[in-house]
Short mmCIF file of C-alpha atoms and ligand atoms in Angstrom, two decimals:
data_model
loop_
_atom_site.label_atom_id
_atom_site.label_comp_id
_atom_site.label_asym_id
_atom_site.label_seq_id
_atom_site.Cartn_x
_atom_site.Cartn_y
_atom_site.Cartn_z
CA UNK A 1 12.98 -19.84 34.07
CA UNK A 2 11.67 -16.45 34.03
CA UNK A 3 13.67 -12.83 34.02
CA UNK A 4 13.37 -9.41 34.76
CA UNK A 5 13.87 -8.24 31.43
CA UNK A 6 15.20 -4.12 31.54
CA UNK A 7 14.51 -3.93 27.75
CA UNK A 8 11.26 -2.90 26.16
CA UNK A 9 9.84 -6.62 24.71
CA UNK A 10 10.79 -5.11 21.22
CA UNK A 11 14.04 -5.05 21.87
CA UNK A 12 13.85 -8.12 23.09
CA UNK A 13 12.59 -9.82 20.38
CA UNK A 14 15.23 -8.16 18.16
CA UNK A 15 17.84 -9.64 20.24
CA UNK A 16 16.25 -13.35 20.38
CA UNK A 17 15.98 -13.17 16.49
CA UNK A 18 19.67 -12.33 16.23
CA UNK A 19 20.64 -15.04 18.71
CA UNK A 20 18.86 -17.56 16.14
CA UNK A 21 20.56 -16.11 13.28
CA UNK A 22 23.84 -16.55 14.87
CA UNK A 23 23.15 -20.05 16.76
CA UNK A 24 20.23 -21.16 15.18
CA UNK A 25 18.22 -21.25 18.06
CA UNK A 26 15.68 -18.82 20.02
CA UNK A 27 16.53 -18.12 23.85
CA UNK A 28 13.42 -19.33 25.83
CA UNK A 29 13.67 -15.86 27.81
CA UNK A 30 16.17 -13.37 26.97
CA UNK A 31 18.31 -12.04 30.15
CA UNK A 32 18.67 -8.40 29.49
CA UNK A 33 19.62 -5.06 32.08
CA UNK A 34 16.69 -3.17 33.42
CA UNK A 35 15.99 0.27 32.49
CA UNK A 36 12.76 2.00 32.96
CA UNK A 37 11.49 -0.14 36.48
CA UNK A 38 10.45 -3.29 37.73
CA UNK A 39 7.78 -4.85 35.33
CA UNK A 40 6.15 -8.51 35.95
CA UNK A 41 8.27 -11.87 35.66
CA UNK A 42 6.13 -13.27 32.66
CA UNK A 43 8.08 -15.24 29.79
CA UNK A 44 8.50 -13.09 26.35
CA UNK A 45 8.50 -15.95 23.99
CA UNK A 46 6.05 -18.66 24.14
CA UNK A 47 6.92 -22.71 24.28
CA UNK A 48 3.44 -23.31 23.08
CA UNK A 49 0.53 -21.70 20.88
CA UNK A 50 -2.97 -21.94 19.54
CA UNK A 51 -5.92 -19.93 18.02
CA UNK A 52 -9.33 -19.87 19.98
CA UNK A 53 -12.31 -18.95 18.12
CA UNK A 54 -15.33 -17.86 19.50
CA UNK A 55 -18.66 -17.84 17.79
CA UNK A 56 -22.31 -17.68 18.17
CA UNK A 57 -23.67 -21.61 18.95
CA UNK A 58 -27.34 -22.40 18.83
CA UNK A 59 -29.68 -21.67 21.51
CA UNK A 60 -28.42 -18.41 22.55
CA UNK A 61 -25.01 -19.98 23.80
CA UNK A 62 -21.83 -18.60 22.87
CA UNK A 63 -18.40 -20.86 22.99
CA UNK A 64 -14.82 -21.24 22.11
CA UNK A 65 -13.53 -23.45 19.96
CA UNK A 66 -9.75 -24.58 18.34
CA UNK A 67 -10.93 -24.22 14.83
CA UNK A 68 -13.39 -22.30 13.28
CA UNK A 69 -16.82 -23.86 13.16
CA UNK A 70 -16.31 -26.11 15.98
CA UNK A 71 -17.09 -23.71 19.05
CA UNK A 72 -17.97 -25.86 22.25
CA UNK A 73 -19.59 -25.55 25.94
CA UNK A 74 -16.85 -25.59 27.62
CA UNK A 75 -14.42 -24.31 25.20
CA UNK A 76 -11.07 -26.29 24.43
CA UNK A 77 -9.58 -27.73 27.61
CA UNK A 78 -5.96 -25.83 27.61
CA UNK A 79 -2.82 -27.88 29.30
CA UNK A 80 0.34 -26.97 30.31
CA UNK A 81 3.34 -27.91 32.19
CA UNK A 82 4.90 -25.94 34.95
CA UNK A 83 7.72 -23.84 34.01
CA UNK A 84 5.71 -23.29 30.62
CA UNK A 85 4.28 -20.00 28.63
CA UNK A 86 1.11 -20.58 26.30
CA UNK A 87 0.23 -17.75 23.92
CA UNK A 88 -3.47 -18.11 22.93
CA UNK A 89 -4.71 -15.86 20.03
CA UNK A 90 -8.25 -15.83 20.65
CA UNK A 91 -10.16 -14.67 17.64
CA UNK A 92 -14.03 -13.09 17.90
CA UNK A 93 -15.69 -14.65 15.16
CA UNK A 94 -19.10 -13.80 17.07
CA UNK A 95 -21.12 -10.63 17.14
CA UNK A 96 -20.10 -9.63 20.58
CA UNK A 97 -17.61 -8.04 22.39
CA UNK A 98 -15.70 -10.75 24.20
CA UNK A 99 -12.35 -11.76 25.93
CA UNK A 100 -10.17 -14.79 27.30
CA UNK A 101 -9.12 -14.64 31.37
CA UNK A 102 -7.16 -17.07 32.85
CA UNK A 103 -7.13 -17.90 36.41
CA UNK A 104 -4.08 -19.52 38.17
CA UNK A 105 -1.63 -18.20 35.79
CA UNK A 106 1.22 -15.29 35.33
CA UNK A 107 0.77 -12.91 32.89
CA UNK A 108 0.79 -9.48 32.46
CA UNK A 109 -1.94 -6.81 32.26
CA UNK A 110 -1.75 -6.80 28.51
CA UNK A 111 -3.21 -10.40 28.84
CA UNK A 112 -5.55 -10.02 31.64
CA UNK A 113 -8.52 -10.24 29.33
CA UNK A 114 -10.69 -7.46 31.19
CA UNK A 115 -12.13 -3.83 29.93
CA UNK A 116 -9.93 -2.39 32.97
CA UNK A 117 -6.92 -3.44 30.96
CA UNK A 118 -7.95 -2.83 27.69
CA UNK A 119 -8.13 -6.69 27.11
CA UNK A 120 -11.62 -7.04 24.98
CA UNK A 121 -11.84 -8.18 21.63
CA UNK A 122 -14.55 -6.49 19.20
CA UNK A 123 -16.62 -8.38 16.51
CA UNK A 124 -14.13 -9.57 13.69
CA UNK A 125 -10.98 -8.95 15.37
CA UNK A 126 -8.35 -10.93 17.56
CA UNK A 127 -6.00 -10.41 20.49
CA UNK A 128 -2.82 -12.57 21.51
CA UNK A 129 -2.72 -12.95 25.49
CA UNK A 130 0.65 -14.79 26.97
CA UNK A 131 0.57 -17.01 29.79
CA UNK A 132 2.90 -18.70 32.29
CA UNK A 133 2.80 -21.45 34.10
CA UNK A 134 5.64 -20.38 37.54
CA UNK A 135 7.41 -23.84 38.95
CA UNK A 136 7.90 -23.53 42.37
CA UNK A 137 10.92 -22.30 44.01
CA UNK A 138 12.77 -21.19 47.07
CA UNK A 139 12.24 -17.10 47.37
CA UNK A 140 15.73 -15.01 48.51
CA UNK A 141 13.74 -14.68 52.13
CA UNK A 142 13.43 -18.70 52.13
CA UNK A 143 9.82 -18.43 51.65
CA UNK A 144 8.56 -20.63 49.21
CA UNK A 145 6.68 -19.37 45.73
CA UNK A 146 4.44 -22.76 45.30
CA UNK A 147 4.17 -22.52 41.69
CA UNK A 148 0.82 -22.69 39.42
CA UNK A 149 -0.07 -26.84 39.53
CA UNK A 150 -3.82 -27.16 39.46
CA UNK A 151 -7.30 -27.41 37.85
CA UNK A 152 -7.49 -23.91 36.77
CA UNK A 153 -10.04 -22.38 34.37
CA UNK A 154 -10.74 -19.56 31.74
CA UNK A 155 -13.50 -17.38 30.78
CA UNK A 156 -15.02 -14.26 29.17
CA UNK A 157 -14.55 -11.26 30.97
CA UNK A 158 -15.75 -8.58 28.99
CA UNK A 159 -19.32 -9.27 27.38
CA UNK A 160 -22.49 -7.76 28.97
CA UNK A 161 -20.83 -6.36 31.92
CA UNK A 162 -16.97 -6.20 32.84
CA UNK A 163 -17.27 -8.94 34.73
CA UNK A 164 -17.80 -10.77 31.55
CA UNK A 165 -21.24 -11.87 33.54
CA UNK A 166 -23.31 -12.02 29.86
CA UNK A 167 -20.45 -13.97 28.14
CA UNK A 168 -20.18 -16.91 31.44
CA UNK A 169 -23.80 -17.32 30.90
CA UNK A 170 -23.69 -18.20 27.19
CA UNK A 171 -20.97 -20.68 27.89
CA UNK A 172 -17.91 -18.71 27.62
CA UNK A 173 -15.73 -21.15 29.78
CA UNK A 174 -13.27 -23.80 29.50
CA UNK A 175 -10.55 -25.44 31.85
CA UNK A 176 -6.91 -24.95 31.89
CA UNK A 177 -4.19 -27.74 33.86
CA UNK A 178 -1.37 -27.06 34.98
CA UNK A 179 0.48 -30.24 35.66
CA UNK A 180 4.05 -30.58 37.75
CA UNK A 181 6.72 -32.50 36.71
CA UNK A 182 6.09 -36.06 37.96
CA UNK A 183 2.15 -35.73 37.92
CA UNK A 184 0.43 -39.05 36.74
CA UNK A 185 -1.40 -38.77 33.37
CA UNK A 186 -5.20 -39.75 32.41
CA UNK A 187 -5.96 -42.33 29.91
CA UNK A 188 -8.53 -40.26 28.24
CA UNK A 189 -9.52 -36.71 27.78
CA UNK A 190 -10.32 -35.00 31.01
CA UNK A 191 -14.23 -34.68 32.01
CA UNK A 192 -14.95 -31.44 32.17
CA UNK A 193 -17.94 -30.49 34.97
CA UNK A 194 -19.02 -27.04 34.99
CA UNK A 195 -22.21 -25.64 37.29
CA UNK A 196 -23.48 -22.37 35.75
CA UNK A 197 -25.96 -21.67 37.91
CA UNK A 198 -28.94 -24.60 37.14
CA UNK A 199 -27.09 -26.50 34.94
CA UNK A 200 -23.77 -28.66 33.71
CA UNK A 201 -21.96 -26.99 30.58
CA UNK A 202 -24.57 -25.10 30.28
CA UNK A 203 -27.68 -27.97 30.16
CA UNK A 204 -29.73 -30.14 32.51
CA UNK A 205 -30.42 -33.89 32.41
CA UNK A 206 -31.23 -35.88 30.14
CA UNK A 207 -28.96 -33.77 28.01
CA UNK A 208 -26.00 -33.29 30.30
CA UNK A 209 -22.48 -35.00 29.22
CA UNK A 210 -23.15 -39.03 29.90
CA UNK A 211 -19.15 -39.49 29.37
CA UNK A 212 -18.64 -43.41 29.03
CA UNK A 213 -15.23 -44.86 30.04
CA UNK A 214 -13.66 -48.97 30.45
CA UNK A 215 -13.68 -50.16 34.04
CA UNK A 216 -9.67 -50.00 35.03
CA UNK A 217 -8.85 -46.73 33.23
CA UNK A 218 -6.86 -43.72 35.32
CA UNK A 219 -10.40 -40.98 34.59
CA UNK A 220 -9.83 -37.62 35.10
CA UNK A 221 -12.60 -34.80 36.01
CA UNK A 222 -12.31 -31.48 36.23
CA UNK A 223 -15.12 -29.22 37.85
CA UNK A 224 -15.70 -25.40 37.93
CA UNK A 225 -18.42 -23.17 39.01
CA UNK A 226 -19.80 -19.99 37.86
CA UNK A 227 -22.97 -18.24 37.91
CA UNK A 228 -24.84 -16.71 40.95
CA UNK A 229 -25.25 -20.21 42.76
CA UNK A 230 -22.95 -22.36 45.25
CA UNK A 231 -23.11 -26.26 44.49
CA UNK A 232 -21.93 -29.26 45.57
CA UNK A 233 -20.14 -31.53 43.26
CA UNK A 234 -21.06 -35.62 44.17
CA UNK A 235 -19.66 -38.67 42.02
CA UNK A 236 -21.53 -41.70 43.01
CA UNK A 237 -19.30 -44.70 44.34
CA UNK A 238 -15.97 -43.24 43.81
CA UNK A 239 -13.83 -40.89 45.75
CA UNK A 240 -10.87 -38.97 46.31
CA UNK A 241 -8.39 -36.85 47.90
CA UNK A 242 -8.96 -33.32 48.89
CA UNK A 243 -5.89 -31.72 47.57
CA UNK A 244 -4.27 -30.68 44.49
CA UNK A 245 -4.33 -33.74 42.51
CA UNK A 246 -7.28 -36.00 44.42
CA UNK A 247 -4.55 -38.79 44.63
CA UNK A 248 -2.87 -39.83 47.55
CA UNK A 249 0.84 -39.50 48.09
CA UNK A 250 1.25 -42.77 50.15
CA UNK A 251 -1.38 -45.49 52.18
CA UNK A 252 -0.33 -43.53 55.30
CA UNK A 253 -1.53 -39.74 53.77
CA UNK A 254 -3.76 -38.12 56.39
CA UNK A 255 -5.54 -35.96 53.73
CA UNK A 256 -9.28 -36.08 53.96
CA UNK A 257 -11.13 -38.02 51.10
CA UNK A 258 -13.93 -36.97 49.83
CA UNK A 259 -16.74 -37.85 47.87
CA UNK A 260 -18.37 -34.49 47.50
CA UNK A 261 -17.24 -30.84 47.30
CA UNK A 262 -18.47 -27.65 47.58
CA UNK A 263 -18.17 -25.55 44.48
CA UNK A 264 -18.84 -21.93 44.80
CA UNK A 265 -18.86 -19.37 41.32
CA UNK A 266 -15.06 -19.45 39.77
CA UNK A 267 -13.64 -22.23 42.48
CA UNK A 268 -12.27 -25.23 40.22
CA UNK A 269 -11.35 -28.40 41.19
CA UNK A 270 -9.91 -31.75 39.84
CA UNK A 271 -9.03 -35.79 40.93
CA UNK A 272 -8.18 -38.48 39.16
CA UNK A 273 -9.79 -41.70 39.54
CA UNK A 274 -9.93 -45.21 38.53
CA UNK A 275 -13.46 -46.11 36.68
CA UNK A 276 -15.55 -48.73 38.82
CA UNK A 277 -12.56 -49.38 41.17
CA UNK A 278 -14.08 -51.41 43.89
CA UNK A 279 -17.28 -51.41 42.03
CA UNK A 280 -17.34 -52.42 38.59
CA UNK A 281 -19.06 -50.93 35.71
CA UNK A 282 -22.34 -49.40 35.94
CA UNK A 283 -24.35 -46.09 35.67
CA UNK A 284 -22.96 -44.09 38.11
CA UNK A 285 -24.78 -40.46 38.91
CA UNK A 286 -23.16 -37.17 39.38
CA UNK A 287 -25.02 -34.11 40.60
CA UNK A 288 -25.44 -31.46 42.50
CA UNK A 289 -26.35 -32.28 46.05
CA UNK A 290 -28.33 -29.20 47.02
CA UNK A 291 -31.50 -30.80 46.53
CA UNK A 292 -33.66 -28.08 44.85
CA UNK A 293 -30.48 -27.91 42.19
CA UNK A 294 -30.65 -31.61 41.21
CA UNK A 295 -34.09 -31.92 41.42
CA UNK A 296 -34.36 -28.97 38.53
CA UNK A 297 -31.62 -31.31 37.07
CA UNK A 298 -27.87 -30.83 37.69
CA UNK A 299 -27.10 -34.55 37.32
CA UNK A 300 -25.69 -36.49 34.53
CA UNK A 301 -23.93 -40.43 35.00
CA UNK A 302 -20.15 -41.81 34.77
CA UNK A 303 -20.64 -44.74 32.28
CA UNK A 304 -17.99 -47.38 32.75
CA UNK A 305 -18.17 -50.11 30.68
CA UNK A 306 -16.68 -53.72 31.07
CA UNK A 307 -12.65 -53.33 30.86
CA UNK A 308 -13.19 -54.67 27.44
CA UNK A 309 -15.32 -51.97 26.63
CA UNK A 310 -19.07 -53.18 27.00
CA UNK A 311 -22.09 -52.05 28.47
CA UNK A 312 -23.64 -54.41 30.96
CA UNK A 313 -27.34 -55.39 30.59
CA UNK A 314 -27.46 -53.62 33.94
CA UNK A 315 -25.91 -50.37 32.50
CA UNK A 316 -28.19 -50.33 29.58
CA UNK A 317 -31.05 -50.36 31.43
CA UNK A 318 -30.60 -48.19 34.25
CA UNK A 319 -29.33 -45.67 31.12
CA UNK A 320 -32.79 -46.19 30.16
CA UNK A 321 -34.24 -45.58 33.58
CA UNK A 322 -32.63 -42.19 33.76
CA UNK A 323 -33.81 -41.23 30.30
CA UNK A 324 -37.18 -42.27 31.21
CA UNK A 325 -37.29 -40.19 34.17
CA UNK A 326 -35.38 -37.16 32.56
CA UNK A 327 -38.38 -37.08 29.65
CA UNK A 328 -39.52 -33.75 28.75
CA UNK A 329 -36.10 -31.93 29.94
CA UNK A 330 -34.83 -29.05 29.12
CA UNK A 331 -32.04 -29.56 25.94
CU1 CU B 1 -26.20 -26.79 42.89
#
C-alpha cells in the first residue's frame, strides 16, 4: 500500500514513532497531507532489511556479500514479495568507489545507486537505498499498473565509469525476485546464471557453477546478462515457458516454450523446472549457444542425482568427460 506522503520523510518518521508509542505498533506507510509537490510513491519504512558488503575477492574480482568476509560472484540473491519495501545498507569495505542499482523496482532517486544521483559509496563508508516491490492494481483511468513480479537483478553503477562498467566486470552483480502472491516456491536456492561477456559469474568451464540437485525437485534458475556481448542461454533436456514465471498456467496455455533464450547485457530471466523430468538424472550441459562463446567456454552442467540423492555411474563419468575436456581452463 503505498502513499503520497505531503510531509518531509522526517516528519514522517516522527509521526510513525509516536503512533508506536501510543499503539505499540509502526504504520507500514504513514498517510499524511501534501505540501511542497508531488514526490514518488515509494514506502518510508521498510518490511525488510540487510547489510551488503562489498570487498576486494581474489583475482581482480570484486563482489557483494551478506557478511563481511564472505563477498561472492554474484552477490547475495535478494527476494521479495510484491507489495514489499527492502532497505539494503550496502557497505564499501573495498578500495573503490562503488554502488548498489536495482532494476525492476520503485524507489526514489536517493536510492538509484548512480553518480547522477549522488548514489556512490566511497572506500570505508556506507549508504542505505530503499526499495519497493508495487502489486498490481487498477489505475483511476482503468489502465492497469502490472506490478514488479519477476527475475530482476542488481549491480554496481558507479565504479570505473558511471555506468558502473569497471564494477560489472569485477563481478559486481547479483539477482533480485520479486514473487506475487500465489507464485510456487523452489525446493532449493535459486541457480543463479550470469553471462559477463565470455564467461558465467564471472568464469569459464571447468570452473563454472556445476550446481547438483535430486531428480523430482521444483529447480529454479535465474539468468542475467551484462557485458558488451548478446548470448543465448540453453539448458540441455529441459524446458520452459516464455513468460514471467517459465511455468504454465494450464495444459491448454498457448505460451511458447522454450528451451533457449536470448540474453542481451542487463535482460534477466527466470523458470522453474523439475530436475530430470522426463529424463532422469544425468549431466546435463548449459551454455551459451553462439558457438564462438561456448567454444571459449560459457558452459557448465545441471547435475541431478537419483531422487535419493546419488550420482549415477553414468553421471560420474560423463562429469569426468567434461573435466577432461575442460583441462587447462581458465579458473
Ligand atoms: Cu554468448
Amino acid at each position: 500500500m503505498i502513499t503520497r506522503s505531503r510531509f518531509p520523510r522526517r516528519a514522517i518518521i516522527v509521526v510513525s514513532a509516536l503512533l508506536a508509542a501510543v499503539t505499540g505498533s509502526v504504520t507500514t506507510h504513514a498517510q499524511v497531507p501534501q505540501a511542497d509537490g508531488p514526490r514518488p510513491e515509494v514506502c518510508d519504512d521498510p518490511t525488510n532489511s540487510l547489510s551488503l558488503f562489498a570487498e576486494n575477492m581474489g583475482g581482480g574480482r570484486i563482489g557483494y556479500g551478506r557478511v563481511p568476509g564472505k563477498a561472492s560472484v554474484p552477490g547475495p540473491t535478494l527476494t521479495m514479495n510484491e507489495g514489499e519495501c527492502l532497505q539494503v545498507t550496502l557497505v564499501n569495505d573495498s578500495d573503490k568507489r562503488l554502488s548498489m542499482h536495482a532494476h525492476g523496482v520503485a524507489y526514489t532517486p536517493s536510492s538509484d545507486g548512480t553518480p547522477t544521483n549522488a548514489g556512490c559509496v566511497a572506500p570505508g563508508r556506507a549508504k542505505t537505498y530503499v526499495f519497493e516491490a508495487p502489486a498490481p492494481s487498477t489505475r483511476p483511468d482503468g489502465t492497469v499498473d502490472p506490478g514488479s513480479a519477476g527475475y530482476w537483478h542488481y549491480h554496481d553503477h558507479c565504479m570505473g565509469t558511471t555506468h558502473g562498467t569497471g564494477g560489472i566486470r569485477k563481478g559486481l552483480y547479483g539477482a533480485l525476485i520479486v514473487r506475487r502472491a500465489g507464485d510456487p516456491l523452489p525446493d532449493r536456492k535459486p541457480i543463479v546464471l550470469v553471462m559477463n561477456n565470455i564467461s558465467f559469474n564471472n568464469k569459464t568451464a571447468p570452473h563454472t557453477p556445476l550446481p547438483q540437485v535430486n531428480q523430482g525437485e521444483r529447480i529454479e534458475f535465474v539468468v542475467i546478462g551484462h557485458g558488451e556481448l548478446m548470448h543465448t542461454f540453453h539448458l540441455h533436456a529441459h524446458r520452459w515457458v516464455d513468460n514471467r514465471t517459465g511455468l504454465a498456467a494450464t495444459v491448454r496455455d498457448t505460451d511458447r516454450i522454450i528451451d533457449n533464450r536470448t540474453v542481451g547485457p542487463a535482460d534477466s530471466f527466470g523458470f522453474q523446472i523439475i530436475a530430470g523430468e522426463h529424463v532422469g538424472p544425468g549431466a546435463w550441459m548449459y551454455h551459451c549457444h553462439v558457438q564462438g562463446h561456448s567454444d571459449l567456454g560459457m558452459e557448465g552442467l545441471f547435475i541431478v542425482r537419483t531422487p535419493g540423492g546419488e550420482l549415477t555411474r553414468e553421471t560420474k563419468a560423463a562429469i569426468r568427460r567434461y573435466k577432461n575436456q575442460h583441462e587447462g581452463g581458465h579458473p
